[in-house]
Coordinates of C-alpha atoms in Angstrom, one line a residue:
Chain A
M1 CA 114.7 87.3 -73.5
T2 CA 114.7 86.1 -70.0
Q3 CA 111.9 86.8 -67.6
Y4 CA 112.3 86.5 -63.9
T5 CA 109.5 85.7 -61.6
L6 CA 110.3 86.5 -57.9
Q7 CA 108.0 84.8 -55.5
A8 CA 107.5 86.9 -52.3
H9 CA 109.2 85.0 -49.5
R10 CA 106.1 84.4 -47.5
P11 CA 103.6 81.6 -48.2
S12 CA 100.8 84.0 -48.4
N13 CA 102.6 85.9 -51.1
R14 CA 102.4 89.0 -49.0
C15 CA 104.8 91.8 -49.9
L16 CA 106.5 92.8 -46.7
W17 CA 106.9 96.5 -47.4
E18 CA 103.5 97.3 -48.9
G19 CA 101.5 94.6 -47.0
R20 CA 99.7 93.6 -50.2
R21 CA 99.4 90.4 -51.9
V22 CA 101.7 90.7 -55.0
A23 CA 103.7 88.6 -57.3
L24 CA 106.8 90.3 -58.3
K25 CA 107.8 90.1 -61.9
V26 CA 110.8 91.7 -63.5
A27 CA 110.9 91.6 -67.3
S28 CA 114.5 92.0 -68.4
G29 CA 115.3 94.9 -70.7
A30 CA 111.7 95.7 -71.2
G31 CA 111.9 98.9 -69.3
D32 CA 108.6 98.3 -67.4
L33 CA 110.3 97.7 -64.1
Q34 CA 107.6 97.7 -61.5
T35 CA 107.6 98.5 -57.9
C36 CA 106.5 95.8 -55.5
T37 CA 102.9 97.1 -55.7
G38 CA 102.9 96.0 -59.3
K39 CA 102.3 99.6 -60.4
P40 CA 104.6 101.6 -62.6
R41 CA 106.8 103.9 -60.5
D42 CA 105.2 107.1 -61.4
S43 CA 101.5 106.1 -60.8
K44 CA 99.5 107.8 -58.1
M45 CA 99.2 105.6 -55.1
V46 CA 95.7 106.5 -54.0
E47 CA 92.7 105.8 -56.3
W48 CA 89.4 107.4 -55.5
T49 CA 86.1 106.3 -56.9
D50 CA 83.6 108.8 -58.1
F51 CA 81.5 108.1 -55.0
E52 CA 84.4 108.8 -52.7
R53 CA 85.3 112.0 -54.4
A54 CA 81.8 113.3 -54.3
T55 CA 81.3 112.2 -50.7
I56 CA 84.4 114.1 -49.5
V57 CA 83.6 117.2 -51.4
D58 CA 80.0 117.1 -50.2
I59 CA 80.9 116.6 -46.5
F60 CA 83.3 119.5 -46.5
S61 CA 81.0 121.8 -48.5
K62 CA 78.5 121.4 -45.7
M63 CA 81.0 121.5 -42.9
Q64 CA 80.4 123.8 -40.0
Y65 CA 84.1 124.4 -39.3
E66 CA 83.6 126.5 -36.1
V67 CA 81.4 123.7 -34.6
V68 CA 83.1 120.5 -35.8
G69 CA 86.7 121.6 -35.4
P70 CA 86.5 122.7 -31.8
A71 CA 84.3 119.7 -30.9
A72 CA 86.7 117.2 -32.5
L73 CA 89.8 118.6 -30.8
A74 CA 88.0 118.9 -27.4
R75 CA 86.8 115.4 -27.7
C76 CA 90.3 114.2 -28.5
L77 CA 91.8 116.0 -25.4
V78 CA 89.1 114.5 -23.2
V79 CA 89.0 110.9 -24.5
Y80 CA 92.8 110.6 -25.0
P81 CA 94.1 112.9 -22.2
W82 CA 97.7 112.3 -23.1
T83 CA 97.2 114.4 -26.2
Q84 CA 97.1 117.4 -23.9
R85 CA 100.9 117.2 -23.7
Y86 CA 101.0 119.3 -26.9
F87 CA 98.9 122.1 -25.5
G88 CA 100.7 123.1 -22.3
N89 CA 100.1 126.8 -23.0
F90 CA 96.4 126.5 -23.6
G91 CA 95.4 127.3 -20.0
N92 CA 92.7 125.4 -18.2
L93 CA 92.4 121.8 -19.5
Y94 CA 91.6 120.3 -16.1
N95 CA 88.3 118.7 -16.9
A96 CA 85.9 118.0 -19.8
A97 CA 83.9 121.2 -19.2
A98 CA 87.0 123.3 -19.1
I99 CA 88.3 121.8 -22.3
S100 CA 85.0 122.1 -24.1
G101 CA 84.8 125.8 -23.1
N102 CA 88.4 126.7 -23.7
P103 CA 88.7 129.3 -26.4
M104 CA 92.2 128.4 -27.5
V105 CA 91.0 124.8 -28.0
A106 CA 88.2 126.1 -30.1
K107 CA 90.4 128.3 -32.2
H108 CA 92.9 125.6 -32.8
G109 CA 90.2 123.0 -33.6
T110 CA 89.0 125.3 -36.4
T111 CA 92.5 125.8 -37.7
I112 CA 93.1 122.1 -37.8
L113 CA 89.9 121.4 -39.7
H114 CA 90.6 124.1 -42.2
G115 CA 94.0 122.4 -42.7
L116 CA 92.0 119.5 -44.3
D117 CA 90.8 121.8 -47.0
R118 CA 93.9 121.5 -49.0
A119 CA 93.6 117.8 -49.1
V120 CA 90.0 118.1 -50.3
K121 CA 91.2 120.4 -53.1
N122 CA 94.2 118.1 -54.0
M123 CA 92.8 114.6 -53.5
D124 CA 95.1 113.2 -56.2
D125 CA 98.3 114.2 -54.5
I126 CA 97.7 114.5 -50.8
K127 CA 101.2 113.2 -50.2
A128 CA 102.9 116.2 -51.8
T129 CA 100.3 118.6 -50.4
Y130 CA 101.2 117.8 -46.9
A131 CA 104.9 117.5 -47.2
E132 CA 105.6 120.8 -45.6
L133 CA 103.0 120.3 -42.8
S134 CA 104.5 116.9 -42.1
V135 CA 107.9 118.5 -41.6
L136 CA 106.3 121.0 -39.3
H137 CA 104.6 118.4 -37.2
S138 CA 107.8 116.4 -37.0
E139 CA 110.6 119.0 -36.6
K140 CA 108.8 121.8 -34.8
L141 CA 105.8 120.4 -33.1
H142 CA 107.3 117.0 -32.3
V143 CA 103.8 115.4 -32.4
D144 CA 103.8 111.6 -32.2
P145 CA 102.1 110.5 -35.5
D146 CA 99.9 108.0 -33.6
N147 CA 98.0 111.1 -32.4
F148 CA 96.8 111.9 -35.9
K149 CA 94.8 108.7 -35.8
L150 CA 93.3 109.5 -32.5
L151 CA 92.2 112.9 -33.7
S152 CA 90.8 111.5 -36.9
D153 CA 88.7 109.0 -34.9
C154 CA 87.3 111.8 -32.9
L155 CA 86.6 113.8 -36.1
T156 CA 84.8 110.8 -37.6
I157 CA 82.6 110.6 -34.5
V158 CA 81.7 114.3 -34.5
V159 CA 80.9 114.3 -38.2
A160 CA 78.8 111.3 -37.6
A161 CA 76.8 113.1 -35.0
Q162 CA 76.4 116.1 -37.4
L163 CA 75.3 114.1 -40.4
G164 CA 73.2 111.5 -38.5
K165 CA 71.5 109.0 -40.7
D166 CA 73.3 110.4 -43.8
F167 CA 76.5 109.1 -42.4
T168 CA 76.0 105.7 -43.9
G169 CA 78.5 102.9 -43.8
E170 CA 79.6 103.8 -47.3
V171 CA 80.0 107.5 -46.4
Q172 CA 82.0 106.5 -43.3
A173 CA 84.3 104.3 -45.4
A174 CA 85.0 107.1 -47.8
F175 CA 85.6 109.6 -45.0
Q176 CA 87.9 107.3 -43.0
K177 CA 89.8 106.4 -46.2
F178 CA 90.3 110.2 -46.8
L179 CA 91.5 110.8 -43.2
A180 CA 93.8 107.7 -43.4
V181 CA 95.5 109.2 -46.5
V182 CA 95.9 112.5 -44.8
V183 CA 97.3 110.9 -41.7
S184 CA 99.7 108.9 -43.8
A185 CA 100.9 112.0 -45.6
L186 CA 101.4 113.9 -42.4
G187 CA 103.5 111.1 -41.0
R188 CA 105.7 110.7 -44.1
Q189 CA 108.4 113.2 -43.4
Y190 CA 109.2 111.9 -39.9
H191 CA 112.6 110.4 -39.5
Chain B
M1 CA 94.7 99.3 -20.6
T2 CA 93.4 100.5 -17.3
T3 CA 90.9 99.6 -14.7
L4 CA 87.5 101.2 -14.8
T5 CA 86.9 103.8 -12.1
A6 CA 83.6 104.0 -10.2
K7 CA 82.9 107.1 -12.3
D8 CA 83.5 105.3 -15.5
K9 CA 81.2 102.4 -14.5
D10 CA 78.5 104.9 -13.5
A11 CA 78.8 106.7 -16.8
V12 CA 78.5 103.5 -18.7
R13 CA 75.5 102.3 -16.8
T14 CA 73.8 105.7 -17.1
F15 CA 74.4 105.8 -20.8
W16 CA 73.3 102.2 -21.3
A17 CA 70.0 102.9 -19.6
K18 CA 69.3 105.5 -22.3
V19 CA 70.2 103.0 -25.0
S20 CA 67.6 100.5 -23.6
G21 CA 65.4 99.1 -26.3
K22 CA 67.6 100.1 -29.2
E23 CA 70.3 97.5 -28.7
E24 CA 69.3 95.6 -31.8
D25 CA 69.5 98.6 -34.1
I26 CA 72.8 99.6 -32.6
G27 CA 74.3 96.2 -33.1
T28 CA 73.1 95.7 -36.6
D29 CA 74.3 99.1 -37.7
A30 CA 77.7 98.6 -36.0
V31 CA 78.4 95.3 -37.7
A32 CA 77.1 96.6 -41.0
R33 CA 79.5 99.6 -40.7
M34 CA 82.4 97.3 -39.7
L35 CA 81.9 95.2 -42.9
A36 CA 81.6 98.3 -45.1
V37 CA 84.4 100.4 -43.6
Y38 CA 86.9 97.5 -42.8
P39 CA 86.4 95.0 -45.6
Q40 CA 89.1 92.8 -44.1
T41 CA 86.7 91.8 -41.3
K42 CA 84.6 90.0 -43.9
T43 CA 87.2 87.3 -43.9
Y44 CA 85.7 85.9 -40.7
F45 CA 82.3 85.4 -42.3
A46 CA 83.3 83.5 -45.4
H47 CA 80.6 80.9 -44.5
W48 CA 77.8 83.5 -45.0
K49 CA 75.9 83.3 -48.2
D50 CA 75.5 87.1 -48.3
L51 CA 78.4 89.3 -47.0
S52 CA 76.7 92.6 -47.8
P53 CA 76.4 94.9 -44.7
S54 CA 72.6 94.7 -44.9
S55 CA 72.3 90.9 -45.3
P56 CA 70.2 88.9 -42.8
S57 CA 73.3 87.1 -41.6
A58 CA 75.0 90.4 -40.8
R59 CA 71.9 91.8 -39.0
K60 CA 71.6 88.6 -37.0
H61 CA 75.2 88.8 -36.0
G62 CA 74.8 92.4 -35.0
V63 CA 72.1 91.3 -32.6
T64 CA 74.3 88.6 -31.2
V65 CA 77.2 90.9 -30.7
M66 CA 75.1 93.5 -29.0
K67 CA 73.7 90.9 -26.6
G68 CA 77.3 90.2 -25.6
V69 CA 78.0 93.9 -25.0
A70 CA 74.8 94.4 -23.0
D71 CA 75.8 91.3 -20.9
A72 CA 79.2 92.9 -20.3
V73 CA 77.5 96.1 -19.0
S74 CA 75.7 93.9 -16.4
K75 CA 79.0 92.3 -15.5
I76 CA 81.0 95.5 -15.5
D77 CA 82.3 94.8 -11.9
D78 CA 84.1 91.7 -13.0
L79 CA 84.5 91.6 -16.8
K80 CA 87.3 88.9 -16.7
G81 CA 85.2 86.5 -14.7
G82 CA 81.9 87.4 -16.3
L83 CA 83.1 87.0 -19.9
L84 CA 85.1 83.8 -19.3
T85 CA 83.0 81.6 -21.5
L86 CA 82.9 84.2 -24.3
S87 CA 86.6 84.6 -24.1
E88 CA 87.0 80.8 -24.5
L89 CA 84.7 80.9 -27.5
H90 CA 86.7 83.7 -29.1
A91 CA 90.1 82.1 -28.2
F92 CA 89.5 78.5 -29.2
T93 CA 86.7 78.5 -31.7
L94 CA 86.4 81.9 -33.4
R95 CA 90.0 82.9 -33.1
V96 CA 89.3 86.5 -34.0
D97 CA 92.4 88.6 -34.1
P98 CA 92.1 91.0 -31.1
A99 CA 92.9 93.9 -33.4
N100 CA 89.4 93.6 -34.7
F101 CA 87.9 94.3 -31.3
K102 CA 89.2 97.8 -31.6
I103 CA 87.6 98.1 -35.0
L104 CA 84.2 97.0 -33.9
S105 CA 84.4 99.2 -30.8
H106 CA 85.1 102.2 -33.0
C107 CA 82.1 101.3 -35.2
L108 CA 79.9 101.0 -32.1
L109 CA 81.0 104.4 -30.9
V110 CA 80.2 105.9 -34.3
V111 CA 76.7 104.4 -34.1
L112 CA 76.2 105.7 -30.6
S113 CA 77.3 109.2 -31.8
I114 CA 74.7 109.1 -34.6
M115 CA 71.9 107.8 -32.5
F116 CA 72.5 109.8 -29.3
P117 CA 74.2 113.0 -30.4
N118 CA 73.3 114.9 -27.2
D119 CA 74.0 112.1 -24.7
F120 CA 77.2 110.9 -26.3
T121 CA 79.2 113.7 -24.7
P122 CA 83.0 113.6 -24.5
E123 CA 82.7 112.3 -20.9
A124 CA 80.4 109.5 -22.0
H125 CA 82.7 108.8 -24.9
V126 CA 85.8 108.3 -22.8
A127 CA 83.9 106.1 -20.3
L128 CA 82.5 103.9 -23.1
D129 CA 85.8 103.8 -24.9
K130 CA 87.5 102.6 -21.7
F131 CA 84.7 100.1 -21.1
L132 CA 84.9 98.6 -24.6
A133 CA 88.7 98.4 -24.3
A134 CA 88.2 96.5 -21.0
V135 CA 85.7 94.2 -22.7
A136 CA 88.2 93.5 -25.5
L137 CA 90.9 92.8 -23.0
A138 CA 88.6 90.3 -21.1
L139 CA 87.7 88.7 -24.4
A140 CA 91.3 88.2 -25.3
E141 CA 92.1 86.8 -21.8
K142 CA 92.1 83.1 -22.9
Y143 CA 94.0 83.6 -26.2
R144 CA 97.4 82.6 -24.8

């Protein structure tokens, strides 16, 4: 029985596609063909620790959607003004005060935040959960996926202000990991 | 990315006046968060005995970094010139990948948001974000 060992072609043994350090092994005939992440093909890609799960559930159970959603979207439109390109019909976005007081911004901010609920409820398969929304953002809304990261940074900052000292480094890590997975899922159906 | 307008500089100086006295706390918290949230940044500190976010080395480093940021505020009218020595340090000795400046900036903003929830308005946020981006640019000036 022959066994092949493929060395990744960079000295640091870095898999080009997944960006992780891997050694590729293919065992012939053994049926345990592995992807370049070294995991069996059907395994879930994201692993959550108990702490991470509990943290995400906790944050969202205490979330004041009508405060945080509007604040996060408004902040995004102020701090990264080019994001306003998607809201041409929202009326007055001329300055920070106008944006923060704009009712359409507020309503949409709340909608977006509630959109995260389904990820919270389906943390083990966020990819599939957002497949439809990803198509929507790509085909209908034509949103540059880079914007998802901008909004998630603003959301992190608003949630940090809400939670204060409770938003520890560990909590921040869990929250940002969660948002990163959502952002990745939302960008997946773009082509 | 862009130059800082007079309005931006005013906003930064005004906000910084409010921060006065808390620089050490801000710096240590920001570095601690960076190490916790972005573990790849720990690669720059392999020489520390203790890489945990609350270690004395991390705290000391937070103070150092914050002194640099405070210095940048005072030199806001000429960041490139004012941060020349620091740029050379980062370029030739530390060789920190500039992507990490963005990471630390983000952590700084999170800390400011936590410590000054009422003062860290969207207007202050954008001015500080621009400022930190300008500082990062000035620090990367000597890289190549």
